[in-house]
mmCIF file of C-alpha atoms in Angstrom:
data_model
loop_
_atom_site.group_PDB
_atom_site.id
_atom_site.type_symbol
_atom_site.label_atom_id
_atom_site.label_comp_id
_atom_site.label_asym_id
_atom_site.label_seq_id
_atom_site.Cartn_x
_atom_site.Cartn_y
_atom_site.Cartn_z
ATOM 1 C CA MET A 1 0.044 -36.917 2.447
ATOM 2 C CA THR A 2 -2.485 -35.066 0.302
ATOM 3 C CA LEU A 3 -2.155 -31.437 -0.726
ATOM 4 C CA THR A 4 -4.945 -30.504 1.704
ATOM 5 C CA ASP A 5 -3.081 -32.140 4.580
ATOM 6 C CA LYS A 6 0.129 -30.345 3.619
ATOM 7 C CA LEU A 7 -1.639 -26.987 3.538
ATOM 8 C CA ARG A 8 -3.282 -27.734 6.891
ATOM 9 C CA THR A 9 0.092 -28.668 8.412
ATOM 10 C CA ALA A 10 1.746 -25.529 7.023
ATOM 11 C CA GLY A 11 -1.080 -23.396 8.393
ATOM 12 C CA GLN A 12 -0.736 -25.036 11.807
ATOM 13 C CA LYS A 13 3.007 -24.292 11.850
ATOM 14 C CA ILE A 14 2.372 -20.639 10.975
ATOM 15 C CA ARG A 15 -0.244 -20.333 13.736
ATOM 16 C CA THR A 16 2.083 -21.965 16.269
ATOM 17 C CA ALA A 17 4.918 -19.582 15.367
ATOM 18 C CA ASP A 18 2.505 -16.656 15.566
ATOM 19 C CA GLU A 19 1.366 -17.753 19.035
ATOM 20 C CA LYS A 20 5.002 -17.965 20.178
ATOM 21 C CA ARG A 21 5.682 -14.437 18.904
ATOM 22 C CA ALA A 22 2.551 -13.159 20.639
ATOM 23 C CA SER A 23 3.658 -14.856 23.864
ATOM 24 C CA PHE A 24 7.113 -13.255 23.574
ATOM 25 C CA ILE A 25 5.609 -9.782 23.047
ATOM 26 C CA GLN A 26 3.249 -10.241 25.995
ATOM 27 C CA GLY A 27 6.206 -11.343 28.127
ATOM 28 C CA ALA A 28 8.222 -8.301 27.061
ATOM 29 C CA ARG A 29 5.311 -6.043 27.994
ATOM 30 C CA GLY A 30 5.060 -7.752 31.359
ATOM 31 C CA ARG A 31 8.780 -7.346 32.049
ATOM 32 C CA TRP A 32 8.558 -3.673 31.084
ATOM 33 C CA HIS A 33 5.688 -3.028 33.504
ATOM 34 C CA ASP A 34 7.507 -4.957 36.237
ATOM 35 C CA LEU A 35 10.434 -2.548 36.099
ATOM 36 C CA PRO A 36 10.596 0.184 38.767
ATOM 37 C CA LYS A 37 8.761 3.332 37.709
ATOM 38 C CA ALA A 38 11.970 5.400 37.875
ATOM 39 C CA TRP A 39 13.674 3.047 35.407
ATOM 40 C CA ARG A 40 10.764 3.241 32.986
ATOM 41 C CA ILE A 41 10.750 7.054 33.149
ATOM 42 C CA ALA A 42 14.527 7.151 32.595
ATOM 43 C CA ALA A 43 14.263 4.785 29.615
ATOM 44 C CA ALA A 44 11.424 6.846 28.109
ATOM 45 C CA LEU A 45 13.381 10.094 28.528
ATOM 46 C CA ALA A 46 16.458 8.490 26.937
ATOM 47 C CA GLY A 47 14.303 7.431 23.994
ATOM 48 C CA VAL A 48 12.957 10.971 23.597
ATOM 49 C CA VAL A 49 16.507 12.392 23.671
ATOM 50 C CA VAL A 50 17.559 9.939 20.939
ATOM 51 C CA LEU A 51 14.565 10.918 18.806
ATOM 52 C CA PHE A 52 15.408 14.621 19.025
ATOM 53 C CA ALA A 53 19.105 13.939 18.354
ATOM 54 C CA LEU A 54 18.402 11.637 15.409
ATOM 55 C CA PRO A 55 18.881 14.199 12.564
ATOM 56 C CA ASN A 56 22.432 14.898 13.795
ATOM 57 C CA LEU A 57 23.220 11.327 14.812
ATOM 58 C CA TYR A 58 25.939 9.393 13.013
ATOM 59 C CA ILE A 59 27.106 5.921 14.074
ATOM 60 C CA PRO A 60 30.251 4.648 12.290
ATOM 61 C CA GLY A 61 29.695 1.276 10.669
ATOM 62 C CA ILE A 62 25.871 1.463 10.813
ATOM 63 C CA PRO A 63 24.597 3.078 7.567
ATOM 64 C CA PHE A 64 21.099 4.064 8.691
ATOM 65 C CA ARG A 65 21.100 7.600 7.255
ATOM 66 C CA THR A 66 19.316 8.062 3.928
ATOM 67 C CA ASP A 67 21.896 10.617 2.753
ATOM 68 C CA GLU A 68 24.541 7.856 2.849
ATOM 69 C CA VAL A 69 22.871 6.278 -0.204
ATOM 70 C CA ASP A 70 23.573 7.494 -3.751
ATOM 71 C CA GLY A 71 20.746 9.852 -4.688
ATOM 72 C CA GLY A 72 19.272 9.702 -1.176
ATOM 73 C CA ASN A 73 17.419 12.648 0.317
ATOM 74 C CA SER A 74 18.646 14.650 3.289
ATOM 75 C CA PHE A 75 18.184 12.650 6.480
ATOM 76 C CA GLY A 76 16.526 15.611 8.209
ATOM 77 C CA PHE A 77 14.063 15.950 5.315
ATOM 78 C CA VAL A 78 13.203 12.234 5.410
ATOM 79 C CA LEU A 79 12.781 12.292 9.196
ATOM 80 C CA SER A 80 10.469 15.310 9.049
ATOM 81 C CA THR A 81 8.388 13.605 6.341
ATOM 82 C CA ILE A 82 8.119 10.415 8.390
ATOM 83 C CA ALA A 83 7.172 12.424 11.492
ATOM 84 C CA ILE A 84 4.381 14.159 9.558
ATOM 85 C CA TYR A 85 3.144 10.811 8.254
ATOM 86 C CA VAL A 86 3.216 9.386 11.790
ATOM 87 C CA LEU A 87 0.864 12.220 12.723
ATOM 88 C CA VAL A 88 -1.360 11.156 9.802
ATOM 89 C CA ALA A 89 -1.296 7.533 10.975
ATOM 90 C CA ILE A 90 -2.287 8.479 14.528
ATOM 91 C CA GLY A 91 -5.308 10.354 13.174
ATOM 92 C CA LEU A 92 -6.227 7.505 10.829
ATOM 93 C CA ASN A 93 -5.856 5.056 13.712
ATOM 94 C CA VAL A 94 -8.640 6.910 15.532
ATOM 95 C CA VAL A 95 -10.944 6.235 12.581
ATOM 96 C CA ILE A 96 -9.846 2.695 11.632
ATOM 97 C CA GLY A 97 -8.196 1.241 14.722
ATOM 98 C CA MET A 98 -10.465 2.642 17.430
ATOM 99 C CA ALA A 99 -13.842 3.197 15.765
ATOM 100 C CA GLY A 100 -13.486 0.462 13.114
ATOM 101 C CA LEU A 101 -14.416 2.731 10.165
ATOM 102 C CA LEU A 102 -12.544 1.932 6.948
ATOM 103 C CA ASP A 103 -11.481 5.278 5.451
ATOM 104 C CA LEU A 104 -9.639 5.070 2.117
ATOM 105 C CA GLY A 105 -9.860 8.791 1.376
ATOM 106 C CA TYR A 106 -8.143 10.143 4.470
ATOM 107 C CA ILE A 107 -5.711 12.047 2.293
ATOM 108 C CA GLY A 108 -8.605 14.415 1.543
ATOM 109 C CA PHE A 109 -8.457 15.812 5.105
ATOM 110 C CA TYR A 110 -4.670 16.034 4.821
ATOM 111 C CA ALA A 111 -5.109 18.102 1.646
ATOM 112 C CA VAL A 112 -7.733 20.359 3.271
ATOM 113 C CA GLY A 113 -5.253 21.204 6.033
ATOM 114 C CA ALA A 114 -2.442 21.892 3.575
ATOM 115 C CA TYR A 115 -4.555 24.091 1.305
ATOM 116 C CA SER A 116 -5.952 25.972 4.314
ATOM 117 C CA VAL A 117 -2.450 27.123 5.218
ATOM 118 C CA ALA A 118 -1.814 27.976 1.575
ATOM 119 C CA LEU A 119 -5.011 29.945 1.080
ATOM 120 C CA PHE A 120 -4.824 31.940 4.304
ATOM 121 C CA GLY A 121 -1.065 32.415 4.449
ATOM 122 C CA SER A 122 0.454 32.291 0.973
ATOM 123 C CA PRO A 123 0.971 35.579 -0.907
ATOM 124 C CA GLN A 124 -0.031 33.716 -4.094
ATOM 125 C CA SER A 125 -3.567 32.891 -2.891
ATOM 126 C CA ILE A 126 -6.705 34.772 -3.897
ATOM 127 C CA VAL A 127 -7.668 35.399 -0.247
ATOM 128 C CA ALA A 128 -7.049 39.076 0.455
ATOM 129 C CA THR A 129 -6.219 38.844 4.162
ATOM 130 C CA LYS A 130 -3.086 36.871 5.018
ATOM 131 C CA PHE A 131 -2.512 35.358 8.458
ATOM 132 C CA PRO A 132 0.640 34.217 10.280
ATOM 133 C CA TRP A 133 1.385 30.536 10.751
ATOM 134 C CA LEU A 134 0.086 30.431 14.340
ATOM 135 C CA ILE A 135 -3.363 31.436 13.091
ATOM 136 C CA CYS A 136 -3.298 29.411 9.849
ATOM 137 C CA VAL A 137 -2.798 26.090 11.664
ATOM 138 C CA PRO A 138 -5.917 26.354 13.897
ATOM 139 C CA ILE A 139 -7.875 27.390 10.792
ATOM 140 C CA ALA A 140 -6.553 24.291 8.983
ATOM 141 C CA ILE A 141 -7.561 21.991 11.859
ATOM 142 C CA ALA A 142 -11.017 23.573 12.108
ATOM 143 C CA LEU A 143 -11.713 23.361 8.357
ATOM 144 C CA ALA A 144 -10.525 19.744 8.264
ATOM 145 C CA MET A 145 -12.848 18.867 11.153
ATOM 146 C CA VAL A 146 -15.738 20.633 9.415
ATOM 147 C CA SER A 147 -15.009 18.672 6.235
ATOM 148 C CA GLY A 148 -15.035 15.474 8.322
ATOM 149 C CA VAL A 149 -18.471 16.360 9.695
ATOM 150 C CA ILE A 150 -19.750 17.305 6.229
ATOM 151 C CA LEU A 151 -18.539 13.988 4.791
ATOM 152 C CA GLY A 152 -19.639 11.908 7.765
ATOM 153 C CA THR A 153 -23.153 13.277 8.242
ATOM 154 C CA PRO A 154 -24.645 11.689 5.101
ATOM 155 C CA THR A 155 -22.290 8.707 4.769
ATOM 156 C CA LEU A 156 -21.677 7.248 8.243
ATOM 157 C CA ARG A 157 -24.951 5.326 8.069
ATOM 158 C CA LEU A 158 -23.107 3.106 5.606
ATOM 159 C CA ARG A 159 -20.851 0.272 6.736
ATOM 160 C CA GLY A 160 -17.897 -1.776 5.568
ATOM 161 C CA ASP A 161 -17.088 -1.725 1.869
ATOM 162 C CA TYR A 162 -19.746 0.887 1.090
ATOM 163 C CA LEU A 163 -18.220 3.368 3.512
ATOM 164 C CA ALA A 164 -14.758 2.633 2.092
ATOM 165 C CA ILE A 165 -15.969 3.397 -1.449
ATOM 166 C CA VAL A 166 -17.593 6.678 -0.376
ATOM 167 C CA THR A 167 -14.472 7.863 1.450
ATOM 168 C CA LEU A 168 -12.344 6.861 -1.518
ATOM 169 C CA GLY A 169 -14.596 9.041 -3.667
ATOM 170 C CA PHE A 170 -14.136 11.942 -1.222
ATOM 171 C CA GLY A 171 -10.359 11.737 -1.609
ATOM 172 C CA GLU A 172 -10.691 11.786 -5.392
ATOM 173 C CA ILE A 173 -13.108 14.737 -5.270
ATOM 174 C CA VAL A 174 -10.605 16.756 -3.234
ATOM 175 C CA ARG A 175 -7.824 15.854 -5.676
ATOM 176 C CA LEU A 176 -9.893 16.842 -8.737
ATOM 177 C CA ILE A 177 -10.890 20.146 -7.129
ATOM 178 C CA ALA A 178 -7.214 20.816 -6.416
ATOM 179 C CA VAL A 179 -6.315 20.068 -10.040
ATOM 180 C CA ASN A 180 -9.046 22.176 -11.649
ATOM 181 C CA ALA A 181 -9.948 24.977 -9.234
ATOM 182 C CA GLU A 182 -8.647 28.489 -9.709
ATOM 183 C CA PHE A 183 -8.177 29.177 -5.997
ATOM 184 C CA THR A 184 -5.735 26.233 -5.694
ATOM 185 C CA ASN A 185 -3.764 27.473 -8.729
ATOM 186 C CA GLY A 186 -4.405 24.166 -10.494
ATOM 187 C CA THR A 187 -1.507 21.778 -10.966
ATOM 188 C CA SER A 188 1.026 24.545 -10.266
ATOM 189 C CA GLY A 189 -0.041 24.779 -6.633
ATOM 190 C CA LEU A 190 0.679 27.562 -4.179
ATOM 191 C CA GLY A 191 4.004 28.598 -2.691
ATOM 192 C CA GLY A 192 5.387 31.029 -0.152
ATOM 193 C CA MET A 193 3.798 29.234 2.800
ATOM 194 C CA PRO A 194 4.006 30.875 6.216
ATOM 195 C CA THR A 195 6.345 29.181 8.681
ATOM 196 C CA PRO A 196 6.465 29.014 12.492
ATOM 197 C CA PRO A 197 8.114 31.983 14.185
ATOM 198 C CA GLY A 198 11.536 31.791 15.777
ATOM 199 C CA THR A 199 15.265 32.269 15.181
ATOM 200 C CA TRP A 200 18.315 30.152 15.943
ATOM 201 C CA PRO A 201 19.484 30.777 19.531
ATOM 202 C CA ALA A 202 22.715 32.500 20.500
ATOM 203 C CA GLY A 203 25.838 30.388 20.370
ATOM 204 C CA THR A 204 24.762 28.345 17.344
ATOM 205 C CA GLU A 205 26.305 28.527 13.895
ATOM 206 C CA LEU A 206 23.168 30.137 12.438
ATOM 207 C CA GLU A 207 22.604 32.537 15.327
ATOM 208 C CA GLY A 208 19.913 35.124 14.646
ATOM 209 C CA THR A 209 18.764 33.610 11.319
ATOM 210 C CA LYS A 210 15.278 32.221 10.700
ATOM 211 C CA LEU A 211 14.777 28.893 12.456
ATOM 212 C CA PHE A 212 12.150 27.373 10.131
ATOM 213 C CA SER A 213 13.011 27.425 6.445
ATOM 214 C CA VAL A 214 12.862 25.101 3.430
ATOM 215 C CA ASN A 215 16.657 24.838 3.521
ATOM 216 C CA ASP A 216 16.759 22.963 6.824
ATOM 217 C CA SER A 217 14.042 20.452 7.754
ATOM 218 C CA ARG A 218 15.399 19.599 11.199
ATOM 219 C CA PRO A 219 13.394 22.274 13.104
ATOM 220 C CA PHE A 220 10.213 21.030 11.410
ATOM 221 C CA TYR A 221 11.069 17.496 12.542
ATOM 222 C CA TRP A 222 11.561 18.662 16.135
ATOM 223 C CA LEU A 223 8.325 20.659 16.112
ATOM 224 C CA THR A 224 6.396 17.735 14.614
ATOM 225 C CA LEU A 225 7.768 15.454 17.345
ATOM 226 C CA VAL A 226 6.368 17.814 19.975
ATOM 227 C CA LEU A 227 2.994 17.807 18.181
ATOM 228 C CA ILE A 228 3.056 13.987 18.002
ATOM 229 C CA PHE A 229 3.562 13.707 21.764
ATOM 230 C CA ALA A 230 0.760 16.220 22.381
ATOM 231 C CA VAL A 231 -1.634 14.421 20.020
ATOM 232 C CA ILE A 232 -0.796 11.018 21.535
ATOM 233 C CA PHE A 233 -1.537 12.389 25.001
ATOM 234 C CA GLY A 234 -4.902 13.724 23.827
ATOM 235 C CA VAL A 235 -5.851 10.521 21.985
ATOM 236 C CA LYS A 236 -4.885 8.393 25.001
ATOM 237 C CA GLN A 237 -7.164 10.487 27.220
ATOM 238 C CA LEU A 238 -9.998 9.990 24.731
ATOM 239 C CA GLU A 239 -9.302 6.254 24.571
ATOM 240 C CA ARG A 240 -9.758 5.942 28.340
ATOM 241 C CA SER A 241 -12.916 8.074 28.353
ATOM 242 C CA ARG A 242 -16.534 7.258 27.574
ATOM 243 C CA VAL A 243 -15.864 8.253 23.964
ATOM 244 C CA GLY A 244 -13.075 5.684 23.615
ATOM 245 C CA ARG A 245 -15.168 2.920 25.172
ATOM 246 C CA SER A 246 -17.993 3.767 22.766
ATOM 247 C CA TRP A 247 -15.597 3.557 19.815
ATOM 248 C CA LEU A 248 -14.462 0.149 21.016
ATOM 249 C CA ALA A 249 -18.062 -1.052 21.244
ATOM 250 C CA LEU A 250 -18.715 0.252 17.725
ATOM 251 C CA ARG A 251 -15.680 -1.533 16.347
ATOM 252 C CA GLU A 252 -16.673 -4.857 17.899
ATOM 253 C CA ASP A 253 -20.382 -4.905 17.064
ATOM 254 C CA GLU A 254 -22.306 -1.805 16.043
ATOM 255 C CA ASP A 255 -25.725 -3.442 16.413
ATOM 256 C CA ALA A 256 -24.957 -4.684 19.927
ATOM 257 C CA ALA A 257 -23.562 -1.249 20.867
ATOM 258 C CA SER A 258 -26.744 0.420 19.633
ATOM 259 C CA LEU A 259 -28.919 -1.988 21.644
ATOM 260 C CA MET A 260 -26.846 -1.162 24.744
ATOM 261 C CA GLY A 261 -27.663 2.538 24.347
ATOM 262 C CA VAL A 262 -24.541 3.810 22.552
ATOM 263 C CA ALA A 263 -25.327 6.714 20.209
ATOM 264 C CA THR A 264 -23.560 5.018 17.306
ATOM 265 C CA PHE A 265 -23.937 7.755 14.693
ATOM 266 C CA GLN A 266 -22.837 10.489 17.102
ATOM 267 C CA PHE A 267 -19.686 8.665 18.166
ATOM 268 C CA LYS A 268 -18.794 7.702 14.589
ATOM 269 C CA LEU A 269 -19.090 11.364 13.678
ATOM 270 C CA TRP A 270 -16.811 12.222 16.608
ATOM 271 C CA ALA A 271 -14.215 9.751 15.319
ATOM 272 C CA PHE A 272 -14.396 11.197 11.804
ATOM 273 C CA ALA A 273 -14.106 14.783 13.039
ATOM 274 C CA ILE A 274 -11.189 14.127 15.419
ATOM 275 C CA GLY A 275 -9.343 12.007 12.855
ATOM 276 C CA ALA A 276 -9.909 14.687 10.222
ATOM 277 C CA GLY A 277 -8.571 17.404 12.551
ATOM 278 C CA ILE A 278 -5.332 15.471 13.114
ATOM 279 C CA GLY A 279 -5.092 14.891 9.358
ATOM 280 C CA GLY A 280 -5.523 18.615 8.752
ATOM 281 C CA LEU A 281 -2.745 19.385 11.244
ATOM 282 C CA SER A 282 -0.368 16.994 9.468
ATOM 283 C CA GLY A 283 -1.222 18.528 6.079
ATOM 284 C CA ALA A 284 -0.543 21.998 7.460
ATOM 285 C CA MET A 285 2.863 20.851 8.709
ATOM 286 C CA PHE A 286 3.703 19.263 5.354
ATOM 287 C CA ALA A 287 2.815 22.398 3.384
ATOM 288 C CA SER A 288 4.755 24.655 5.772
ATOM 289 C CA ARG A 289 7.815 22.407 5.649
ATOM 290 C CA ASN A 290 7.849 22.208 1.839
ATOM 291 C CA GLY A 291 6.986 25.868 1.291
ATOM 292 C CA HIS A 292 4.728 24.728 -1.548
ATOM 293 C CA PHE A 293 1.703 22.486 -1.988
ATOM 294 C CA GLY A 294 0.033 21.259 -5.166
ATOM 295 C CA SER A 295 -2.264 18.545 -6.448
ATOM 296 C CA ASN A 296 0.693 16.247 -7.204
ATOM 297 C CA SER A 297 0.981 15.688 -3.432
ATOM 298 C CA ILE A 298 -2.539 14.184 -3.327
ATOM 299 C CA THR A 299 -2.323 10.682 -4.768
ATOM 300 C CA LEU A 300 -4.377 7.535 -4.299
ATOM 301 C CA LEU A 301 -1.189 5.552 -3.682
ATOM 302 C CA LEU A 302 -0.250 7.785 -0.735
ATOM 303 C CA SER A 303 -3.733 7.395 0.748
ATOM 304 C CA ILE A 304 -3.470 3.608 0.477
ATOM 305 C CA MET A 305 0.012 3.721 2.026
ATOM 306 C CA PHE A 306 -1.440 5.522 5.043
ATOM 307 C CA VAL A 307 -3.961 2.694 5.522
ATOM 308 C CA ALA A 308 -1.246 0.064 4.923
ATOM 309 C CA ALA A 309 0.970 1.662 7.600
ATOM 310 C CA VAL A 310 -1.846 1.482 10.180
ATOM 311 C CA VAL A 311 -2.688 -2.138 9.336
ATOM 312 C CA LEU A 312 0.979 -3.141 9.156
ATOM 313 C CA GLY A 313 1.828 -1.664 12.551
ATOM 314 C CA GLY A 314 -1.255 -2.920 14.374
ATOM 315 C CA GLN A 315 -4.663 -1.273 14.454
ATOM 316 C CA GLY A 316 -5.678 0.310 17.726
ATOM 317 C CA ASN A 317 -2.130 0.584 19.100
ATOM 318 C CA ILE A 318 -0.454 3.983 18.742
ATOM 319 C CA LEU A 319 3.039 2.511 19.144
ATOM 320 C CA GLY A 320 2.199 -0.089 16.508
ATOM 321 C CA VAL A 321 0.960 2.373 13.891
ATOM 322 C CA THR A 322 4.007 4.544 14.585
ATOM 323 C CA VAL A 323 6.364 1.627 13.925
ATOM 324 C CA GLY A 324 4.347 0.650 10.849
ATOM 325 C CA THR A 325 4.577 4.173 9.421
ATOM 326 C CA VAL A 326 8.313 4.426 10.056
ATOM 327 C CA LEU A 327 8.910 1.113 8.267
ATOM 328 C CA ALA A 328 6.522 1.902 5.397
ATOM 329 C CA PHE A 329 8.145 5.243 4.558
ATOM 330 C CA TYR A 330 11.730 4.841 5.783
ATOM 331 C CA LEU A 331 12.686 1.526 4.127
ATOM 332 C CA PRO A 332 11.942 2.626 0.511
ATOM 333 C CA GLU A 333 14.027 5.778 1.113
ATOM 334 C CA ARG A 334 16.908 3.913 2.736
ATOM 335 C CA PHE A 335 17.131 1.274 0.005
ATOM 336 C CA ARG A 336 17.120 3.578 -2.995
ATOM 337 C CA SER A 337 20.126 1.641 -4.317
ATOM 338 C CA PHE A 338 17.704 -1.119 -5.354
ATOM 339 C CA ALA A 339 16.153 1.392 -7.788
ATOM 340 C CA ASP A 340 12.884 0.091 -9.262
ATOM 341 C CA LYS A 341 13.112 -3.238 -7.421
ATOM 342 C CA ARG A 342 12.624 -1.598 -4.013
ATOM 343 C CA ASP A 343 8.856 -1.244 -4.552
ATOM 344 C CA LEU A 344 8.589 -4.921 -5.508
ATOM 345 C CA ILE A 345 10.622 -5.999 -2.470
ATOM 346 C CA PHE A 346 8.605 -3.733 -0.189
ATOM 347 C CA GLY A 347 5.323 -5.095 -1.582
ATOM 348 C CA LEU A 348 6.438 -8.697 -1.065
ATOM 349 C CA ALA A 349 7.502 -7.858 2.496
ATOM 350 C CA LEU A 350 4.045 -6.386 3.201
ATOM 351 C CA ILE A 351 2.360 -9.529 1.851
ATOM 352 C CA LEU A 352 4.533 -11.809 3.987
ATOM 353 C CA ILE A 353 3.888 -9.776 7.136
ATOM 354 C CA MET A 354 0.120 -9.794 6.548
ATOM 355 C CA VAL A 355 0.130 -13.560 5.918
ATOM 356 C CA LEU A 356 2.315 -14.439 8.885
ATOM 357 C CA ARG A 357 1.050 -11.758 11.264
ATOM 358 C CA PRO A 358 -2.394 -10.466 10.180
ATOM 359 C CA GLN A 359 -2.893 -8.529 13.437
ATOM 360 C CA GLY A 360 0.113 -6.316 12.603
ATOM 361 C CA LEU A 361 3.566 -6.035 14.104
ATOM 362 C CA LEU A 362 2.513 -4.509 17.434
ATOM 363 C CA PRO A 363 -1.257 -4.850 17.855
ATOM 364 C CA SER A 364 -3.092 -3.669 20.930
ATOM 365 C CA ARG A 365 -3.512 -6.350 23.576
ATOM 366 C CA ARG A 366 -7.264 -6.354 23.076
ATOM 367 C CA ARG A 367 -6.903 -6.745 19.310
ATOM 368 C CA ALA A 368 -4.399 -9.587 19.735
ATOM 369 C CA ARG A 369 -6.796 -11.413 22.088
ATOM 370 C CA GLU A 370 -9.667 -10.976 19.625
ATOM 371 C CA LEU A 371 -7.701 -12.517 16.771
ATOM 372 C CA ALA A 372 -6.445 -15.331 19.009
ATOM 373 C CA ASP A 373 -10.055 -16.158 19.965
ATOM 374 C CA ARG A 374 -11.073 -16.178 16.299
ATOM 375 C CA ARG A 375 -8.193 -18.497 15.418
ATOM 376 C CA GLN A 376 -9.214 -20.822 18.232
ATOM 377 C CA GLU A 377 -12.821 -20.844 17.009
ATOM 378 C CA ALA A 378 -11.633 -21.588 13.457
ATOM 379 C CA LYS A 379 -9.396 -24.399 14.766
ATOM 380 C CA GLU A 380 -12.277 -25.942 16.713
ATOM 381 C CA ALA A 381 -14.567 -25.664 13.701
ATOM 382 C CA THR A 382 -11.954 -27.414 11.542
ATOM 383 C CA ILE A 383 -11.601 -30.240 14.071
ATOM 384 C CA VAL A 384 -15.378 -30.683 14.329
ATOM 385 C CA GLY A 385 -15.705 -30.571 10.539
#
């Protein structure tokens, strides 16, 4: 058997295994939908309860907490960080997974949201009037959406790699402004961020003390979970609307969508603005949780990790990008004991997953069907050739 035949056989085995996994996932989805509605609601509520209880959860014999590792961060801190990044991934999924626009500089919108809270709420900022957290967050979302429109208006006529390069440049521009501008306090950043209002309820150990503080990240995790559910609800409504159907048409074939009467530029701008707004919200949460934000939090690697989490989980599927984000940011924290090797192991794992399952771990059903059709076309072309 020649090397070509061996490679063809290995590829066929991988495709067969991939088809079996896809069939299993489809079967699991079918069994879930076949369950009585009351059972599904009960299971969903149980899952929500577990999520909210997670910072205080301890299971003997199952070392899943990051603070059980030497040098590991507080589990509540890690969970709040992952929750914020899940919010980022949901916003990026609107741009990449739904509208099909490759954005490599999404961290720029995240930074705009964080610096908005800092500028309008921190006592260290040059802005004279300071606002409470409940006003700073809407300002952050609005400014991030405006920045999305400003970036998208001249650049969304580009496609593919060209758009990716422009958005990458936007992320770098935001980072360089943060490093050099006086109003961002350069590399030192800004501190004293405003936090959400509220105190610990009666009957708790910390009764009467401030609920949200840098000393305890659990309340930020709980608040971010609530925001995630609210954002998912909103995005799902958009996905089922005319806007969502237009995004889908754009992702599949922009030229065909334009010929069918879809206002392609308008809907791409909508995707950029909505994705940017969610990114600004996540940046505002990150800055409030940390109590400080500086240019060292805006890195190209983090921006690429956001894209990797969306692709890893499955573009177009909110559950998929959520799982992808949790894996991408939890596993390196949990396996700190591997020291420098953890990045190498994580990188190899990403490569293997993309080779064996290019559609992601939990792709949307439509996306899975598209890739299956393409594989079938490639198989037929190989046979004919």
